[in-house]
Amino acid sequence: MELMTKEFFEQPTLTLAEELLGCELIKETEAGITSGYIVETEAYIGAIDPAAHSFDYKRTKRTEIMFKEPGLAYTYVMHTHCLVNVVTGEPGEPEAILIRAIEPVQGIDLMYDRRGDKKEKDLTNGPGKLTKAMGIDKADYGHPFGESPLYIAKGFTPENISTGPRVGIENSGEARHFPWRFWVTGNKFVSR
């Protein structure tokens, strides 16, 4: 396993949102290790992005980690699901990338135990589904992606990448049209 370096996470947010595609997201828990190739991401550029939690430099207890160095985990609960993001941008510039979907690689039986009897393509094809399947939760908030128990490692290079508007941000004005969602073209684990 070749872990992504600190420098990897220092790329511009929109570039990194594409570069994360094909990387392997890995989570260690007492129950075992799960992993999957990242196949869908969404970029959020806080200061200028009305869809971002940190829009216009809004600083709260929840968003505080977004103001730190890149390569940290930003986890939060949305409705009943925990979601995981990669903090990006320079310190003080609150940007992040939501990991929207993965293609399961390791610990698939454990993923099924956590998610129930689902169709294979529905196991991790959404941001709340993948965190539940992998055991990623709020305790991972602020954790560096490179230290136990949460890692991002080299995986594969996608042949084709598609881009389009982000999902579930209808009340964010023009930002709902920004083409800041990226996915591995044709991958069955992409959420939409």
PDB file of C-alpha atoms in Angstrom:
ATOM      1  CA  MET A   1       0.000   0.000   0.000  1.00  0.00           C
ATOM      2  CA  GLU A   2       1.437   3.362  -1.055  1.00  0.00           C
ATOM      3  CA  LEU A   3      -0.093   6.139   1.027  1.00  0.00           C
ATOM      4  CA  MET A   4      -0.718   9.533  -0.498  1.00  0.00           C
ATOM      5  CA  THR A   5       1.796  12.124   0.696  1.00  0.00           C
ATOM      6  CA  LYS A   6       1.040  15.400   2.421  1.00  0.00           C
ATOM      7  CA  GLU A   7       1.961  17.155  -0.835  1.00  0.00           C
ATOM      8  CA  PHE A   8      -0.758  15.236  -2.678  1.00  0.00           C
ATOM      9  CA  PHE A   9      -3.413  16.959  -0.538  1.00  0.00           C
ATOM     10  CA  GLU A  10      -1.890  20.415  -1.193  1.00  0.00           C
ATOM     11  CA  GLN A  11      -3.165  20.527  -4.794  1.00  0.00           C
ATOM     12  CA  PRO A  12      -5.893  23.024  -5.759  1.00  0.00           C
ATOM     13  CA  THR A  13      -9.280  21.723  -4.633  1.00  0.00           C
ATOM     14  CA  LEU A  14     -10.808  21.177  -8.082  1.00  0.00           C
ATOM     15  CA  THR A  15      -7.668  19.368  -9.253  1.00  0.00           C
ATOM     16  CA  LEU A  16      -7.580  17.200  -6.133  1.00  0.00           C
ATOM     17  CA  ALA A  17     -11.274  16.320  -6.522  1.00  0.00           C
ATOM     18  CA  GLU A  18     -10.321  14.618  -9.807  1.00  0.00           C
ATOM     19  CA  GLU A  19      -7.013  13.214  -8.526  1.00  0.00           C
ATOM     20  CA  LEU A  20      -8.789  11.432  -5.668  1.00  0.00           C
ATOM     21  CA  LEU A  21     -10.735   9.358  -8.188  1.00  0.00           C
ATOM     22  CA  GLY A  22      -9.213   5.877  -8.247  1.00  0.00           C
ATOM     23  CA  CYS A  23      -7.442   6.329  -4.896  1.00  0.00           C
ATOM     24  CA  GLU A  24      -8.156   3.733  -2.211  1.00  0.00           C
ATOM     25  CA  LEU A  25      -9.944   4.889   0.944  1.00  0.00           C
ATOM     26  CA  ILE A  26      -9.087   2.573   3.857  1.00  0.00           C
ATOM     27  CA  LYS A  27     -10.563   2.360   7.365  1.00  0.00           C
ATOM     28  CA  GLU A  28      -9.320   0.178  10.225  1.00  0.00           C
ATOM     29  CA  THR A  29     -11.759  -0.747  13.013  1.00  0.00           C
ATOM     30  CA  GLU A  30     -11.820  -3.405  15.725  1.00  0.00           C
ATOM     31  CA  ALA A  31     -14.157  -5.406  13.475  1.00  0.00           C
ATOM     32  CA  GLY A  32     -11.654  -5.366  10.595  1.00  0.00           C
ATOM     33  CA  ILE A  33     -10.338  -3.379   7.648  1.00  0.00           C
ATOM     34  CA  THR A  34     -12.537  -2.076   4.846  1.00  0.00           C
ATOM     35  CA  SER A  35     -11.489  -0.210   1.742  1.00  0.00           C
ATOM     36  CA  GLY A  36     -12.705   0.958  -1.614  1.00  0.00           C
ATOM     37  CA  TYR A  37     -11.631   2.912  -4.660  1.00  0.00           C
ATOM     38  CA  ILE A  38     -12.996   6.447  -4.660  1.00  0.00           C
ATOM     39  CA  VAL A  39     -15.250   6.754  -7.721  1.00  0.00           C
ATOM     40  CA  GLU A  40     -17.155  10.003  -7.022  1.00  0.00           C
ATOM     41  CA  THR A  41     -16.283  13.311  -5.334  1.00  0.00           C
ATOM     42  CA  GLU A  42     -17.687  16.826  -4.922  1.00  0.00           C
ATOM     43  CA  ALA A  43     -15.600  19.953  -4.355  1.00  0.00           C
ATOM     44  CA  TYR A  44     -16.638  22.758  -1.982  1.00  0.00           C
ATOM     45  CA  ILE A  45     -14.675  26.014  -2.095  1.00  0.00           C
ATOM     46  CA  GLY A  46     -15.825  27.667   1.119  1.00  0.00           C
ATOM     47  CA  ALA A  47     -15.173  31.371   0.796  1.00  0.00           C
ATOM     48  CA  ILE A  48     -16.847  31.704  -2.629  1.00  0.00           C
ATOM     49  CA  ASP A  49     -19.215  28.721  -2.565  1.00  0.00           C
ATOM     50  CA  PRO A  50     -22.726  29.257  -1.138  1.00  0.00           C
ATOM     51  CA  ALA A  51     -23.150  25.459  -0.960  1.00  0.00           C
ATOM     52  CA  ALA A  52     -20.169  25.069   1.416  1.00  0.00           C
ATOM     53  CA  HIS A  53     -20.590  24.932   5.183  1.00  0.00           C
ATOM     54  CA  SER A  54     -17.797  27.505   5.430  1.00  0.00           C
ATOM     55  CA  PHE A  55     -19.191  29.943   2.837  1.00  0.00           C
ATOM     56  CA  ASP A  56     -17.959  33.487   3.357  1.00  0.00           C
ATOM     57  CA  TYR A  57     -15.483  32.174   5.987  1.00  0.00           C
ATOM     58  CA  LYS A  58     -18.283  31.026   8.320  1.00  0.00           C
ATOM     59  CA  ARG A  59     -16.514  29.504  11.285  1.00  0.00           C
ATOM     60  CA  THR A  60     -18.357  27.169  13.650  1.00  0.00           C
ATOM     61  CA  LYS A  61     -17.393  24.283  15.914  1.00  0.00           C
ATOM     62  CA  ARG A  62     -18.319  21.937  13.042  1.00  0.00           C
ATOM     63  CA  THR A  63     -16.395  23.806  10.306  1.00  0.00           C
ATOM     64  CA  GLU A  64     -13.298  24.628  12.369  1.00  0.00           C
ATOM     65  CA  ILE A  65     -11.298  21.752  10.854  1.00  0.00           C
ATOM     66  CA  MET A  66     -11.829  23.212   7.367  1.00  0.00           C
ATOM     67  CA  PHE A  67      -9.596  26.126   8.348  1.00  0.00           C
ATOM     68  CA  LYS A  68      -6.674  23.800   9.132  1.00  0.00           C
ATOM     69  CA  GLU A  69      -4.059  22.226   6.848  1.00  0.00           C
ATOM     70  CA  PRO A  70      -5.072  20.026   3.909  1.00  0.00           C
ATOM     71  CA  GLY A  71      -5.309  16.255   4.260  1.00  0.00           C
ATOM     72  CA  LEU A  72      -7.490  16.106   7.364  1.00  0.00           C
ATOM     73  CA  ALA A  73     -10.879  14.395   7.667  1.00  0.00           C
ATOM     74  CA  TYR A  74     -13.960  16.583   7.984  1.00  0.00           C
ATOM     75  CA  THR A  75     -16.787  14.333   9.195  1.00  0.00           C
ATOM     76  CA  TYR A  76     -20.255  15.543  10.109  1.00  0.00           C
ATOM     77  CA  VAL A  77     -23.795  14.216  10.382  1.00  0.00           C
ATOM     78  CA  MET A  78     -26.309  15.218   7.711  1.00  0.00           C
ATOM     79  CA  HIS A  79     -29.829  14.053   8.558  1.00  0.00           C
ATOM     80  CA  THR A  80     -29.006  10.588   9.967  1.00  0.00           C
ATOM     81  CA  HIS A  81     -25.829   9.884   7.980  1.00  0.00           C
ATOM     82  CA  CYS A  82     -22.198  10.677   8.726  1.00  0.00           C
ATOM     83  CA  LEU A  83     -20.343  12.073   5.691  1.00  0.00           C
ATOM     84  CA  VAL A  84     -16.586  12.256   5.123  1.00  0.00           C
ATOM     85  CA  ASN A  85     -14.636  15.016   3.383  1.00  0.00           C
ATOM     86  CA  VAL A  86     -10.978  15.693   2.707  1.00  0.00           C
ATOM     87  CA  VAL A  87      -9.920  19.151   3.918  1.00  0.00           C
ATOM     88  CA  THR A  88      -8.146  21.055   1.128  1.00  0.00           C
ATOM     89  CA  GLY A  89      -6.934  24.581   0.489  1.00  0.00           C
ATOM     90  CA  GLU A  90      -4.336  26.579   2.345  1.00  0.00           C
ATOM     91  CA  PRO A  91      -4.726  26.936   6.118  1.00  0.00           C
ATOM     92  CA  GLY A  92      -7.326  29.658   6.668  1.00  0.00           C
ATOM     93  CA  GLU A  93      -9.011  28.937   3.322  1.00  0.00           C
ATOM     94  CA  PRO A  94     -11.876  26.551   4.223  1.00  0.00           C
ATOM     95  CA  GLU A  95     -12.216  24.112   1.336  1.00  0.00           C
ATOM     96  CA  ALA A  96     -13.089  20.422   1.245  1.00  0.00           C
ATOM     97  CA  ILE A  97     -13.946  17.498  -1.012  1.00  0.00           C
ATOM     98  CA  LEU A  98     -16.864  15.227  -0.189  1.00  0.00           C
ATOM     99  CA  ILE A  99     -16.236  11.559  -0.954  1.00  0.00           C
ATOM    100  CA  ARG A 100     -19.564  10.544  -2.528  1.00  0.00           C
ATOM    101  CA  ALA A 101     -18.998   6.919  -3.546  1.00  0.00           C
ATOM    102  CA  ILE A 102     -16.482   4.080  -3.487  1.00  0.00           C
ATOM    103  CA  GLU A 103     -16.084   0.762  -5.276  1.00  0.00           C
ATOM    104  CA  PRO A 104     -15.591  -1.851  -2.504  1.00  0.00           C
ATOM    105  CA  VAL A 105     -12.195  -3.614  -2.409  1.00  0.00           C
ATOM    106  CA  GLN A 106     -11.452  -5.055   1.078  1.00  0.00           C
ATOM    107  CA  GLY A 107     -13.764  -6.156   3.886  1.00  0.00           C
ATOM    108  CA  ILE A 108     -16.819  -6.537   1.683  1.00  0.00           C
ATOM    109  CA  ASP A 109     -18.451  -9.071   4.044  1.00  0.00           C
ATOM    110  CA  LEU A 110     -18.023  -6.576   6.903  1.00  0.00           C
ATOM    111  CA  MET A 111     -19.595  -3.864   4.723  1.00  0.00           C
ATOM    112  CA  TYR A 112     -22.620  -6.119   4.169  1.00  0.00           C
ATOM    113  CA  ASP A 113     -22.828  -6.792   7.916  1.00  0.00           C
ATOM    114  CA  ARG A 114     -22.978  -3.052   8.567  1.00  0.00           C
ATOM    115  CA  ARG A 115     -25.337  -2.179   5.703  1.00  0.00           C
ATOM    116  CA  GLY A 116     -27.617  -5.219   5.600  1.00  0.00           C
ATOM    117  CA  ASP A 117     -28.665  -7.295   2.641  1.00  0.00           C
ATOM    118  CA  LYS A 118     -28.186  -4.804  -0.196  1.00  0.00           C
ATOM    119  CA  LYS A 119     -27.539  -5.196  -3.892  1.00  0.00           C
ATOM    120  CA  GLU A 120     -23.823  -4.960  -4.591  1.00  0.00           C
ATOM    121  CA  LYS A 121     -24.149  -1.664  -6.480  1.00  0.00           C
ATOM    122  CA  ASP A 122     -26.110  -0.119  -3.578  1.00  0.00           C
ATOM    123  CA  LEU A 123     -23.567  -1.027  -0.911  1.00  0.00           C
ATOM    124  CA  THR A 124     -21.409   2.139  -1.137  1.00  0.00           C
ATOM    125  CA  ASN A 125     -22.979   4.291  -3.870  1.00  0.00           C
ATOM    126  CA  GLY A 126     -23.615   7.352  -1.727  1.00  0.00           C
ATOM    127  CA  PRO A 127     -21.774   9.386   0.918  1.00  0.00           C
ATOM    128  CA  GLY A 128     -23.788   8.064   3.879  1.00  0.00           C
ATOM    129  CA  LYS A 129     -23.777   4.506   2.555  1.00  0.00           C
ATOM    130  CA  LEU A 130     -19.998   4.335   2.217  1.00  0.00           C
ATOM    131  CA  THR A 131     -19.319   5.721   5.700  1.00  0.00           C
ATOM    132  CA  LYS A 132     -21.727   3.248   7.291  1.00  0.00           C
ATOM    133  CA  ALA A 133     -20.232   0.366   5.297  1.00  0.00           C
ATOM    134  CA  MET A 134     -16.690   1.360   6.272  1.00  0.00           C
ATOM    135  CA  GLY A 135     -17.302   2.361   9.894  1.00  0.00           C
ATOM    136  CA  ILE A 136     -16.295   5.990   9.330  1.00  0.00           C
ATOM    137  CA  ASP A 137     -17.931   8.231  11.913  1.00  0.00           C
ATOM    138  CA  LYS A 138     -17.673  11.547  13.760  1.00  0.00           C
ATOM    139  CA  ALA A 139     -14.753  10.192  15.799  1.00  0.00           C
ATOM    140  CA  ASP A 140     -12.681  10.488  12.594  1.00  0.00           C
ATOM    141  CA  TYR A 141     -13.161  14.292  12.573  1.00  0.00           C
ATOM    142  CA  GLY A 142      -9.797  16.041  12.217  1.00  0.00           C
ATOM    143  CA  HIS A 143      -7.875  12.829  11.659  1.00  0.00           C
ATOM    144  CA  PRO A 144      -5.042  12.959   9.066  1.00  0.00           C
ATOM    145  CA  PHE A 145      -5.604  10.724   6.024  1.00  0.00           C
ATOM    146  CA  GLY A 146      -2.378   8.818   6.451  1.00  0.00           C
ATOM    147  CA  GLU A 147      -2.400   7.690  10.043  1.00  0.00           C
ATOM    148  CA  SER A 148      -4.312   4.826  11.601  1.00  0.00           C
ATOM    149  CA  PRO A 149      -7.239   4.288  11.384  1.00  0.00           C
ATOM    150  CA  LEU A 150      -7.999   6.293   8.193  1.00  0.00           C
ATOM    151  CA  TYR A 151      -5.911   6.260   5.013  1.00  0.00           C
ATOM    152  CA  ILE A 152      -5.940   7.252   1.368  1.00  0.00           C
ATOM    153  CA  ALA A 153      -3.574   5.238  -0.829  1.00  0.00           C
ATOM    154  CA  LYS A 154      -2.736   4.914  -4.506  1.00  0.00           C
ATOM    155  CA  GLY A 155      -5.226   2.840  -6.426  1.00  0.00           C
ATOM    156  CA  PHE A 156      -5.881   3.026 -10.158  1.00  0.00           C
ATOM    157  CA  THR A 157      -5.951   5.743 -12.806  1.00  0.00           C
ATOM    158  CA  PRO A 158      -9.440   6.172 -14.301  1.00  0.00           C
ATOM    159  CA  GLU A 159      -9.654   5.977 -18.093  1.00  0.00           C
ATOM    160  CA  ASN A 160     -12.402   8.603 -18.237  1.00  0.00           C
ATOM    161  CA  ILE A 161     -13.724  11.153 -15.757  1.00  0.00           C
ATOM    162  CA  SER A 162     -17.085  12.889 -16.004  1.00  0.00           C
ATOM    163  CA  THR A 163     -18.100  16.149 -14.356  1.00  0.00           C
ATOM    164  CA  GLY A 164     -21.391  17.851 -13.589  1.00  0.00           C
ATOM    165  CA  PRO A 165     -23.407  19.716 -10.958  1.00  0.00           C
ATOM    166  CA  ARG A 166     -23.266  18.640  -7.331  1.00  0.00           C
ATOM    167  CA  VAL A 167     -26.122  16.753  -5.677  1.00  0.00           C
ATOM    168  CA  GLY A 168     -28.607  17.828  -2.977  1.00  0.00           C
ATOM    169  CA  ILE A 169     -27.786  21.549  -2.816  1.00  0.00           C
ATOM    170  CA  GLU A 170     -30.914  22.983  -4.447  1.00  0.00           C
ATOM    171  CA  ASN A 171     -31.093  25.937  -2.014  1.00  0.00           C
ATOM    172  CA  SER A 172     -27.623  27.284  -2.819  1.00  0.00           C
ATOM    173  CA  GLY A 173     -28.503  29.646  -5.672  1.00  0.00           C
ATOM    174  CA  GLU A 174     -26.150  29.627  -8.650  1.00  0.00           C
ATOM    175  CA  ALA A 175     -23.796  27.265  -6.791  1.00  0.00           C
ATOM    176  CA  ARG A 176     -26.153  24.367  -7.524  1.00  0.00           C
ATOM    177  CA  HIS A 177     -25.033  24.617 -11.154  1.00  0.00           C
ATOM    178  CA  PHE A 178     -21.263  24.606 -10.531  1.00  0.00           C
ATOM    179  CA  PRO A 179     -19.780  21.528 -12.284  1.00  0.00           C
ATOM    180  CA  TRP A 180     -17.787  20.507  -9.221  1.00  0.00           C
ATOM    181  CA  ARG A 181     -18.905  16.861  -9.018  1.00  0.00           C
ATOM    182  CA  PHE A 182     -16.490  14.345 -10.521  1.00  0.00           C
ATOM    183  CA  TRP A 183     -16.923  10.630 -11.144  1.00  0.00           C
ATOM    184  CA  VAL A 184     -15.332   7.662 -12.873  1.00  0.00           C
ATOM    185  CA  THR A 185     -17.315   7.409 -16.084  1.00  0.00           C
ATOM    186  CA  GLY A 186     -19.452   4.278 -16.255  1.00  0.00           C
ATOM    187  CA  ASN A 187     -18.589   2.980 -12.767  1.00  0.00           C
ATOM    188  CA  LYS A 188     -21.619   1.164 -11.308  1.00  0.00           C
ATOM    189  CA  PHE A 189     -20.938   2.453  -7.773  1.00  0.00           C
ATOM    190  CA  VAL A 190     -21.401   6.141  -8.702  1.00  0.00           C
ATOM    191  CA  SER A 191     -24.424   7.502  -6.823  1.00  0.00           C
ATOM    192  CA  ARG A 192     -26.241   8.935  -9.872  1.00  0.00           C
TER     193      ARG A 192
END
